Amino acid sequence: MKPAAPASSIAPVAAISRRTILKAGGTLLISVLTPFPAYASQILAVRVWPSDDYTRVTLENDSDLKVSHFIVKDPERLVVDIEGIDLNNTLKDLVAKIQPNDPYIKQVRVGQNKPNIVRLVFDLKDQVKPQVFTLKPVGEYKYRFVIDLYPVNPPDPIAALIQKGDWSSVPRSSTEPAPLAEAPLTIPETPNNAPIAKAPPAATNEPKLQLSRMITIALDPGHGGEDPGATGRRGNHEKDVVLSIAKRLKNKIEEQPNMRVMLTRDADFFVPLGMRVQKARKVQADLFISIHADAFVQPTARGSSVFALSEKGASSTAARWLANKENAADLIGGVNIKTHDRQLASVLLDLSTTAQINDSLRVGKAVLHEIGDINQLHKGTVEQAGFAVLKAPDIPSILIETAFISNPEEEAKLTNDAYQDEMATAIMNGIKRYFAHNPPLAKNRLT
């Protein structure tokens, strides 16, 4: 039998064990209470989108940022402090991205103001009303920090139209249209969902309108800026294709002696959906045409389409899907929710009238008739859905899907100069066909 250990030898062992436990516990407590070094967010990309309407600066980063800003006078400067980041080469690239022709920014200075705080100083060309906000990840974008510089005195869209030509001899308030120079083409009256019957070729040339006042047309190239729209397999963006078609159509409209035209965007920048409608109403447009290039999950989808607004639901599942996709443009393009005029959007929806939709269907049929001569039609009727961009209550409005950019063959067409010109000519002929039967009268427009 082994003799028991003396009590004196047990006590030191127990004391050592207690000290070891206490030491380990103390280490654990210190590690819990001591914060880990803060992780600095990384700026992944910087983009600048100048336009006459406003200049947008976007900083894409890997986490949500805390920012503050203020205006400094004499000279005009905007100071933006970004917390939780360190200056990196990507952010330094912002300096070189400011172009001399930017309407609102002279230059930008970037520096590490304090540890983990970067300061941007924008030297401005004029007084601005800045909107500074952040966007959550959406689509292919991570977190975005956006600086929108709007002029205190925005340009007058009607004055811009007047500067392009002298129409003082054409009274805007005239109520009686002048007779047409030639007999109009026949556009058969068909039910809204009936296919369009091709009219026999007219013996005379297309009608040349001689109206007693100018016709104002608003062209809306879809997407733009932060929102590229659909992308084809060859890497072509919808926003670029539709802008090119819209500019060709603009030139053809300006060749008409009785028409003038306004583009909702004339370069690569983003315009919120509601603002596109507002722009058309500010110039008292007689017609609103939004131009797009469709995409679908299957590359075999093909053909051109024309859409009008619907108050009673979409005319097909595909039309509903497309409307939902196009209405998501504000999420991708980036809208400042705090200043987004939801009341205006509600008013436009409530005021959308049956008369506006009927007029939209008429012009849609005329345009679809012409487009069918240069490209296969995805569907032979004007479809309807709740497109936000078509909700001007007092302007006939249509959305044209010129072709499927997701179809490799049609992507090649959409990037072909000859096809773009043919598409613009077809839309122009459709506009003329519509106004040949529906001359614009003076209207009491909503304010």
Short mmCIF file of C-alpha atoms in Angstrom, two decimals:
data_model
loop_
_atom_site.label_atom_id
_atom_site.label_comp_id
_atom_site.label_asym_id
_atom_site.label_seq_id
_atom_site.Cartn_x
_atom_site.Cartn_y
_atom_site.Cartn_z
CA MET A 1 0.00 0.00 0.00
CA LYS A 2 1.43 3.38 -1.15
CA PRO A 3 1.81 5.91 1.68
CA ALA A 4 -0.31 9.11 1.41
CA ALA A 5 1.46 12.29 0.37
CA PRO A 6 2.08 14.82 3.07
CA ALA A 7 -0.46 17.64 3.36
CA SER A 8 2.33 20.18 2.95
CA SER A 9 3.07 18.97 -0.59
CA ILE A 10 -0.60 19.15 -1.75
CA ALA A 11 -1.14 22.80 -0.85
CA PRO A 12 1.47 24.28 -3.26
CA VAL A 13 0.08 22.21 -6.16
CA ALA A 14 -3.46 23.46 -5.50
CA ALA A 15 -2.22 27.03 -5.28
CA ILE A 16 -0.41 26.73 -8.61
CA SER A 17 -3.54 25.34 -10.25
CA ARG A 18 -5.64 28.22 -8.93
CA ARG A 19 -3.10 30.77 -10.14
CA THR A 20 -3.09 29.15 -13.61
CA ILE A 21 -6.89 29.29 -13.86
CA LEU A 22 -7.03 32.90 -12.67
CA LYS A 23 -4.30 33.88 -15.14
CA ALA A 24 -6.15 32.21 -18.03
CA GLY A 25 -9.41 33.86 -17.01
CA GLY A 26 -7.73 37.23 -16.80
CA THR A 27 -6.29 36.79 -20.28
CA LEU A 28 -9.74 35.89 -21.61
CA LEU A 29 -11.28 38.95 -19.92
CA ILE A 30 -8.66 41.26 -21.39
CA SER A 31 -9.20 39.84 -24.88
CA VAL A 32 -12.96 40.44 -24.60
CA LEU A 33 -12.67 44.00 -23.34
CA THR A 34 -9.87 45.06 -25.71
CA PRO A 35 -11.29 45.97 -29.18
CA PHE A 36 -9.69 44.48 -32.28
CA PRO A 37 -8.10 46.95 -34.69
CA ALA A 38 -10.82 48.57 -36.87
CA TYR A 39 -11.06 47.27 -40.43
CA ALA A 40 -10.74 50.10 -42.96
CA SER A 41 -13.26 50.01 -45.80
CA GLN A 42 -11.83 49.87 -49.29
CA ILE A 43 -12.88 52.10 -52.18
CA LEU A 44 -13.29 49.72 -55.13
CA ALA A 45 -14.16 52.13 -57.94
CA VAL A 46 -14.85 55.80 -58.61
CA ARG A 47 -17.08 57.06 -61.44
CA VAL A 48 -18.06 60.54 -62.62
CA TRP A 49 -21.18 61.23 -64.74
CA PRO A 50 -21.33 64.89 -65.90
CA SER A 51 -24.39 66.34 -67.63
CA ASP A 52 -26.18 69.66 -68.06
CA ASP A 53 -28.80 68.53 -65.54
CA TYR A 54 -26.38 67.56 -62.79
CA THR A 55 -23.05 65.88 -62.14
CA ARG A 56 -22.94 62.60 -60.26
CA VAL A 57 -19.86 61.23 -58.47
CA THR A 58 -20.07 57.61 -57.31
CA LEU A 59 -17.69 55.84 -54.95
CA GLU A 60 -18.21 52.08 -54.82
CA ASN A 61 -16.92 50.39 -51.69
CA ASP A 62 -17.05 47.10 -49.80
CA SER A 63 -19.09 48.32 -46.80
CA ASP A 64 -21.49 51.04 -45.77
CA LEU A 65 -19.77 54.37 -45.12
CA LYS A 66 -20.43 57.20 -42.69
CA VAL A 67 -20.14 60.55 -44.45
CA SER A 68 -20.69 64.23 -43.73
CA HIS A 69 -20.56 67.27 -45.98
CA PHE A 70 -20.79 71.05 -45.97
CA ILE A 71 -20.58 73.99 -48.39
CA VAL A 72 -17.84 76.64 -48.20
CA LYS A 73 -18.43 80.02 -49.87
CA ASP A 74 -16.16 82.47 -51.72
CA PRO A 75 -15.17 80.53 -53.69
CA GLU A 76 -17.84 77.82 -53.89
CA ARG A 77 -16.61 74.49 -52.55
CA LEU A 78 -18.20 71.26 -51.36
CA VAL A 79 -16.33 69.43 -48.60
CA VAL A 80 -17.07 65.74 -48.00
CA ASP A 81 -15.57 63.74 -45.12
CA ILE A 82 -15.65 59.95 -45.33
CA GLU A 83 -15.02 58.01 -42.13
CA GLY A 84 -13.53 54.55 -41.81
CA ILE A 85 -11.34 54.55 -44.91
CA ASP A 86 -7.74 55.19 -45.80
CA LEU A 87 -6.59 56.95 -48.94
CA ASN A 88 -5.81 54.49 -51.72
CA ASN A 89 -4.86 54.72 -55.39
CA THR A 90 -8.43 54.11 -56.55
CA LEU A 91 -9.64 57.15 -54.64
CA LYS A 92 -6.73 59.22 -55.91
CA ASP A 93 -7.90 58.41 -59.46
CA LEU A 94 -10.94 60.62 -58.84
CA VAL A 95 -8.78 63.69 -59.46
CA ALA A 96 -8.05 62.65 -63.06
CA LYS A 97 -11.69 61.75 -63.76
CA ILE A 98 -12.90 65.37 -63.50
CA GLN A 99 -12.92 66.72 -67.06
CA PRO A 100 -12.46 70.41 -67.99
CA ASN A 101 -15.92 70.50 -69.60
CA ASP A 102 -17.72 69.32 -66.47
CA PRO A 103 -20.59 71.82 -66.00
CA TYR A 104 -20.29 72.06 -62.23
CA ILE A 105 -16.87 70.84 -60.98
CA LYS A 106 -13.60 72.69 -61.61
CA GLN A 107 -11.43 70.16 -59.83
CA VAL A 108 -11.37 67.89 -56.79
CA ARG A 109 -8.72 67.52 -54.11
CA VAL A 110 -8.37 64.29 -52.14
CA GLY A 111 -6.40 63.80 -48.91
CA GLN A 112 -6.14 61.93 -45.61
CA ASN A 113 -7.60 64.56 -43.29
CA LYS A 114 -7.27 62.45 -40.11
CA PRO A 115 -6.55 58.79 -39.38
CA ASN A 116 -9.39 56.80 -40.98
CA ILE A 117 -10.97 59.97 -42.41
CA VAL A 118 -10.53 60.99 -46.05
CA ARG A 119 -11.59 64.47 -47.16
CA LEU A 120 -12.78 65.38 -50.66
CA VAL A 121 -12.89 69.06 -51.62
CA PHE A 122 -14.80 69.89 -54.82
CA ASP A 123 -14.00 73.29 -56.30
CA LEU A 124 -17.24 74.31 -58.01
CA LYS A 125 -18.02 76.40 -61.08
CA ASP A 126 -21.41 77.56 -59.79
CA GLN A 127 -23.73 77.33 -56.81
CA VAL A 128 -25.09 73.83 -56.32
CA LYS A 129 -27.62 71.98 -54.19
CA PRO A 130 -25.74 68.80 -53.25
CA GLN A 131 -27.47 65.51 -52.52
CA VAL A 132 -25.19 63.09 -50.68
CA PHE A 133 -26.50 59.60 -49.96
CA THR A 134 -25.58 55.92 -49.84
CA LEU A 135 -27.01 52.94 -51.72
CA LYS A 136 -27.22 49.33 -50.62
CA PRO A 137 -25.78 46.58 -52.85
CA VAL A 138 -27.94 45.82 -55.90
CA GLY A 139 -27.27 43.91 -59.11
CA GLU A 140 -23.54 43.81 -59.75
CA TYR A 141 -22.86 46.79 -57.49
CA LYS A 142 -21.64 46.67 -53.91
CA TYR A 143 -22.22 49.60 -51.53
CA ARG A 144 -22.22 52.98 -53.26
CA PHE A 145 -21.71 56.47 -51.90
CA VAL A 146 -23.24 59.05 -54.25
CA ILE A 147 -22.69 62.81 -54.58
CA ASP A 148 -25.20 64.54 -56.87
CA LEU A 149 -24.47 68.19 -57.66
CA TYR A 150 -27.63 69.94 -58.87
CA PRO A 151 -27.47 73.61 -59.94
CA VAL A 152 -29.27 76.14 -57.77
CA ASN A 153 -30.63 77.66 -60.98
CA PRO A 154 -31.41 74.71 -63.27
CA PRO A 155 -31.52 75.23 -67.05
CA ASP A 156 -34.91 76.00 -68.57
CA PRO A 157 -35.80 73.13 -70.95
CA ILE A 158 -38.14 75.27 -73.07
CA ALA A 159 -35.48 77.98 -73.44
CA ALA A 160 -33.05 75.29 -74.57
CA LEU A 161 -35.50 74.21 -77.27
CA ILE A 162 -36.05 77.77 -78.45
CA GLN A 163 -32.30 78.35 -78.77
CA LYS A 164 -32.17 75.60 -81.39
CA GLY A 165 -34.46 77.37 -83.83
CA ASP A 166 -36.76 80.32 -84.47
CA TRP A 167 -40.36 79.20 -84.17
CA SER A 168 -41.80 82.58 -83.29
CA SER A 169 -43.92 82.48 -86.44
CA VAL A 170 -45.63 79.27 -85.32
CA PRO A 171 -48.33 80.07 -82.74
CA ARG A 172 -48.38 77.56 -79.89
CA SER A 173 -51.97 78.39 -78.94
CA SER A 174 -53.57 77.64 -82.27
CA THR A 175 -56.57 75.34 -81.98
CA GLU A 176 -57.23 74.40 -85.62
CA PRO A 177 -54.83 72.21 -87.58
CA ALA A 178 -54.02 73.20 -91.12
CA PRO A 179 -54.92 70.74 -93.89
CA LEU A 180 -52.38 68.09 -94.74
CA ALA A 181 -50.28 68.56 -97.83
CA GLU A 182 -51.08 65.08 -99.10
CA ALA A 183 -53.62 62.38 -98.38
CA PRO A 184 -52.84 60.57 -95.13
CA LEU A 185 -51.97 56.92 -95.03
CA THR A 186 -54.78 54.69 -93.83
CA ILE A 187 -54.37 53.18 -90.39
CA PRO A 188 -57.24 50.76 -89.77
CA GLU A 189 -59.09 51.15 -86.50
CA THR A 190 -58.77 47.81 -84.73
CA PRO A 191 -59.54 46.65 -81.21
CA ASN A 192 -56.73 47.14 -78.75
CA ASN A 193 -55.66 43.49 -78.84
CA ALA A 194 -56.24 42.82 -82.52
CA PRO A 195 -53.27 42.31 -84.86
CA ILE A 196 -52.32 45.18 -87.12
CA ALA A 197 -53.37 44.66 -90.73
CA LYS A 198 -50.82 45.95 -93.20
CA ALA A 199 -52.30 48.70 -95.35
CA PRO A 200 -51.62 48.54 -99.10
CA PRO A 201 -48.78 50.78 -100.28
CA ALA A 202 -49.96 54.33 -100.82
CA ALA A 203 -49.73 55.77 -104.30
CA THR A 204 -48.30 59.01 -103.00
CA ASN A 205 -45.35 59.68 -100.76
CA GLU A 206 -45.75 59.74 -96.98
CA PRO A 207 -47.75 62.75 -95.79
CA LYS A 208 -45.98 66.01 -95.11
CA LEU A 209 -47.70 67.65 -92.20
CA GLN A 210 -48.48 71.35 -92.40
CA LEU A 211 -49.75 72.23 -88.95
CA SER A 212 -50.43 75.60 -87.44
CA ARG A 213 -48.21 75.00 -84.42
CA MET A 214 -45.08 73.10 -83.52
CA ILE A 215 -45.24 69.49 -82.41
CA THR A 216 -42.93 68.80 -79.45
CA ILE A 217 -41.64 65.25 -79.07
CA ALA A 218 -39.80 63.94 -76.01
CA LEU A 219 -37.37 61.10 -76.71
CA ASP A 220 -36.27 59.02 -73.76
CA PRO A 221 -33.18 56.81 -74.25
CA GLY A 222 -33.57 54.23 -71.50
CA HIS A 223 -31.15 53.63 -68.63
CA GLY A 224 -27.78 55.49 -68.59
CA GLY A 225 -24.94 56.24 -66.22
CA GLU A 226 -24.89 53.85 -63.27
CA ASP A 227 -27.65 51.82 -64.94
CA PRO A 228 -26.31 50.06 -68.06
CA GLY A 229 -29.58 48.28 -68.80
CA ALA A 230 -29.27 44.90 -70.47
CA THR A 231 -25.91 43.67 -71.74
CA GLY A 232 -25.42 41.48 -74.80
CA ARG A 233 -23.07 38.53 -75.09
CA ARG A 234 -20.58 40.72 -76.95
CA GLY A 235 -20.54 43.18 -74.08
CA ASN A 236 -22.69 45.89 -75.68
CA HIS A 237 -24.81 47.87 -73.22
CA GLU A 238 -28.43 48.76 -73.81
CA LYS A 239 -27.85 52.33 -72.61
CA ASP A 240 -25.33 52.98 -75.41
CA VAL A 241 -27.37 51.40 -78.21
CA VAL A 242 -30.60 53.22 -77.40
CA LEU A 243 -28.84 56.57 -77.02
CA SER A 244 -27.39 56.16 -80.50
CA ILE A 245 -30.81 55.31 -81.98
CA ALA A 246 -32.42 58.22 -80.13
CA LYS A 247 -29.86 60.68 -81.50
CA ARG A 248 -30.50 59.43 -85.05
CA LEU A 249 -34.23 59.83 -84.52
CA LYS A 250 -33.68 63.29 -83.06
CA ASN A 251 -31.89 64.38 -86.23
CA LYS A 252 -34.76 63.10 -88.38
CA ILE A 253 -37.35 64.90 -86.25
CA GLU A 254 -35.39 68.16 -86.46
CA GLU A 255 -35.49 67.90 -90.26
CA GLN A 256 -39.28 68.26 -90.10
CA PRO A 257 -40.37 71.90 -90.43
CA ASN A 258 -43.15 71.53 -87.88
CA MET A 259 -41.47 69.44 -85.15
CA ARG A 260 -39.01 69.98 -82.36
CA VAL A 261 -37.50 67.42 -80.01
CA MET A 262 -36.13 67.08 -76.49
CA LEU A 263 -33.94 64.23 -75.22
CA THR A 264 -34.36 63.23 -71.57
CA ARG A 265 -30.63 62.45 -71.69
CA ASP A 266 -28.15 63.30 -74.44
CA ALA A 267 -25.12 61.58 -72.90
CA ASP A 268 -24.21 58.73 -70.59
CA PHE A 269 -25.83 59.73 -67.30
CA PHE A 270 -28.71 58.42 -65.22
CA VAL A 271 -32.15 60.06 -65.11
CA PRO A 272 -34.70 58.76 -62.56
CA LEU A 273 -37.95 57.48 -64.08
CA GLY A 274 -40.10 60.19 -62.54
CA MET A 275 -37.71 62.89 -63.74
CA ARG A 276 -38.02 61.62 -67.32
CA VAL A 277 -41.77 62.17 -67.14
CA GLN A 278 -41.32 65.59 -65.55
CA LYS A 279 -38.94 66.68 -68.31
CA ALA A 280 -41.49 65.79 -70.97
CA ARG A 281 -44.22 67.73 -69.18
CA LYS A 282 -42.00 70.79 -68.67
CA VAL A 283 -41.60 71.18 -72.43
CA GLN A 284 -45.33 70.45 -72.95
CA ALA A 285 -44.54 67.46 -75.14
CA ASP A 286 -47.19 66.17 -77.54
CA LEU A 287 -45.63 62.70 -77.58
CA PHE A 288 -43.28 60.73 -75.33
CA ILE A 289 -41.23 57.84 -76.75
CA SER A 290 -39.00 55.71 -74.51
CA ILE A 291 -36.44 53.65 -76.44
CA HIS A 292 -35.04 50.35 -75.14
CA ALA A 293 -33.36 47.12 -76.27
CA ASP A 294 -34.97 44.11 -74.66
CA ALA A 295 -33.32 41.16 -72.90
CA PHE A 296 -34.57 37.78 -71.80
CA VAL A 297 -33.13 34.81 -69.97
CA GLN A 298 -33.18 32.73 -73.15
CA PRO A 299 -31.01 34.02 -76.03
CA THR A 300 -33.50 32.75 -78.61
CA ALA A 301 -36.04 35.47 -77.82
CA ARG A 302 -36.18 37.96 -80.68
CA GLY A 303 -38.24 40.69 -82.31
CA SER A 304 -39.35 44.28 -81.76
CA SER A 305 -42.21 45.34 -79.50
CA VAL A 306 -44.21 48.45 -78.60
CA PHE A 307 -45.84 48.99 -75.21
CA ALA A 308 -48.39 51.41 -73.80
CA LEU A 309 -49.56 52.01 -70.24
CA SER A 310 -52.22 49.83 -68.64
CA GLU A 311 -54.37 50.67 -65.66
CA LYS A 312 -55.97 47.23 -65.55
CA GLY A 313 -52.97 44.93 -65.39
CA ALA A 314 -50.50 43.71 -67.97
CA SER A 315 -51.69 42.29 -71.30
CA SER A 316 -49.35 39.29 -70.88
CA THR A 317 -47.03 37.70 -68.37
CA ALA A 318 -44.06 38.79 -70.48
CA ALA A 319 -45.28 42.40 -70.49
CA ARG A 320 -45.65 42.35 -66.70
CA TRP A 321 -42.15 40.86 -66.30
CA LEU A 322 -40.65 43.50 -68.57
CA ALA A 323 -42.43 46.37 -66.81
CA ASN A 324 -41.18 45.17 -63.42
CA LYS A 325 -37.64 44.96 -64.82
CA GLU A 326 -37.74 48.43 -66.36
CA ASN A 327 -39.34 49.93 -63.24
CA ALA A 328 -36.36 48.65 -61.20
CA ALA A 329 -34.08 51.09 -63.06
CA ASP A 330 -34.24 53.56 -60.17
CA LEU A 331 -32.79 50.95 -57.80
CA ILE A 332 -29.84 50.24 -60.09
CA GLY A 333 -29.31 53.79 -61.31
CA GLY A 334 -29.52 55.10 -57.77
CA VAL A 335 -32.23 57.46 -56.47
CA ASN A 336 -31.98 59.44 -53.27
CA ILE A 337 -34.95 58.00 -51.39
CA LYS A 338 -35.10 60.99 -49.02
CA THR A 339 -35.88 63.37 -51.86
CA HIS A 340 -37.72 60.96 -54.17
CA ASP A 341 -41.11 62.49 -54.88
CA ARG A 342 -43.41 59.60 -54.10
CA GLN A 343 -46.40 61.95 -54.02
CA LEU A 344 -45.71 62.98 -57.61
CA ALA A 345 -45.50 59.35 -58.69
CA SER A 346 -48.84 58.71 -57.02
CA VAL A 347 -50.45 61.72 -58.70
CA LEU A 348 -49.20 60.67 -62.12
CA LEU A 349 -50.65 57.21 -61.60
CA ASP A 350 -54.00 58.56 -60.42
CA LEU A 351 -54.29 61.05 -63.27
CA SER A 352 -53.44 58.60 -66.05
CA THR A 353 -56.58 58.76 -68.13
CA THR A 354 -58.33 56.48 -70.56
CA ALA A 355 -57.89 59.15 -73.23
CA GLN A 356 -54.12 59.17 -72.78
CA ILE A 357 -53.96 55.38 -73.01
CA ASN A 358 -56.16 55.32 -76.12
CA ASP A 359 -53.93 57.91 -77.81
CA SER A 360 -50.88 55.89 -76.78
CA LEU A 361 -52.34 52.77 -78.35
CA ARG A 362 -52.97 54.66 -81.59
CA VAL A 363 -49.42 55.96 -81.90
CA GLY A 364 -48.12 52.59 -80.79
CA LYS A 365 -49.98 50.87 -83.65
CA ALA A 366 -48.62 53.36 -86.15
CA VAL A 367 -45.04 52.83 -84.98
CA LEU A 368 -45.39 49.06 -84.74
CA HIS A 369 -46.73 49.02 -88.32
CA GLU A 370 -43.55 50.70 -89.57
CA ILE A 371 -41.11 48.72 -87.41
CA GLY A 372 -42.57 45.50 -88.74
CA ASP A 373 -41.13 46.36 -92.16
CA ILE A 374 -37.53 46.24 -90.92
CA ASN A 375 -37.57 43.61 -88.17
CA GLN A 376 -39.58 40.65 -87.01
CA LEU A 377 -42.21 41.61 -84.45
CA HIS A 378 -42.09 39.83 -81.11
CA LYS A 379 -45.86 40.28 -80.96
CA GLY A 380 -48.13 41.80 -83.60
CA THR A 381 -50.08 44.00 -81.21
CA VAL A 382 -49.28 46.89 -78.89
CA GLU A 383 -48.89 45.36 -75.44
CA GLN A 384 -49.76 47.07 -72.16
CA ALA A 385 -48.31 47.05 -68.65
CA GLY A 386 -47.67 49.42 -65.74
CA PHE A 387 -44.47 51.08 -66.95
CA ALA A 388 -43.60 53.94 -64.58
CA VAL A 389 -42.03 55.98 -67.38
CA LEU A 390 -45.32 56.01 -69.37
CA LYS A 391 -47.45 57.59 -66.64
CA ALA A 392 -47.62 61.19 -67.84
CA PRO A 393 -51.36 61.83 -67.57
CA ASP A 394 -51.57 64.26 -70.48
CA ILE A 395 -49.02 62.96 -73.01
CA PRO A 396 -49.47 59.95 -75.31
CA SER A 397 -46.56 57.71 -74.31
CA ILE A 398 -45.07 54.53 -75.72
CA LEU A 399 -42.08 52.34 -74.95
CA ILE A 400 -40.29 50.72 -77.89
CA GLU A 401 -38.16 47.61 -77.48
CA THR A 402 -36.12 47.91 -80.68
CA ALA A 403 -34.81 44.31 -80.52
CA PHE A 404 -33.45 41.74 -78.05
CA ILE A 405 -29.87 42.64 -77.18
CA SER A 406 -29.68 39.26 -75.43
CA ASN A 407 -30.06 37.57 -78.84
CA PRO A 408 -26.62 37.44 -80.53
CA GLU A 409 -28.07 38.06 -84.01
CA GLU A 410 -30.15 41.01 -82.86
CA GLU A 411 -27.27 42.38 -80.78
CA ALA A 412 -25.30 42.55 -84.03
CA LYS A 413 -28.20 44.43 -85.64
CA LEU A 414 -28.50 46.87 -82.76
CA THR A 415 -24.83 47.84 -83.07
CA ASN A 416 -25.03 48.22 -86.85
CA ASP A 417 -25.24 51.79 -88.14
CA ALA A 418 -27.55 50.86 -91.01
CA TYR A 419 -30.03 49.06 -88.73
CA GLN A 420 -30.02 51.91 -86.21
CA ASP A 421 -30.80 54.35 -89.01
CA GLU A 422 -33.57 52.10 -90.38
CA MET A 423 -35.09 51.82 -86.91
CA ALA A 424 -35.00 55.60 -86.46
CA THR A 425 -36.61 56.09 -89.89
CA ALA A 426 -39.33 53.56 -89.10
CA ILE A 427 -40.17 55.31 -85.82
CA MET A 428 -40.17 58.66 -87.63
CA ASN A 429 -42.63 57.32 -90.22
CA GLY A 430 -44.83 55.97 -87.44
CA ILE A 431 -44.87 59.39 -85.77
CA LYS A 432 -45.94 61.00 -89.04
CA ARG A 433 -48.66 58.40 -89.59
CA TYR A 434 -50.04 59.06 -86.11
CA PHE A 435 -50.12 62.85 -86.42
CA ALA A 436 -51.60 62.61 -89.94
CA HIS A 437 -54.75 61.24 -88.29
CA ASN A 438 -54.39 62.90 -84.90
CA PRO A 439 -53.23 66.51 -85.37
CA PRO A 440 -52.37 68.00 -81.98
CA LEU A 441 -54.80 70.64 -80.78
CA ALA A 442 -54.19 73.24 -78.09
CA LYS A 443 -54.74 71.63 -74.71
CA ASN A 444 -55.14 72.85 -71.17
CA ARG A 445 -52.16 71.11 -69.67
CA LEU A 446 -51.88 70.09 -66.06
CA THR A 447 -49.51 72.21 -64.01
#
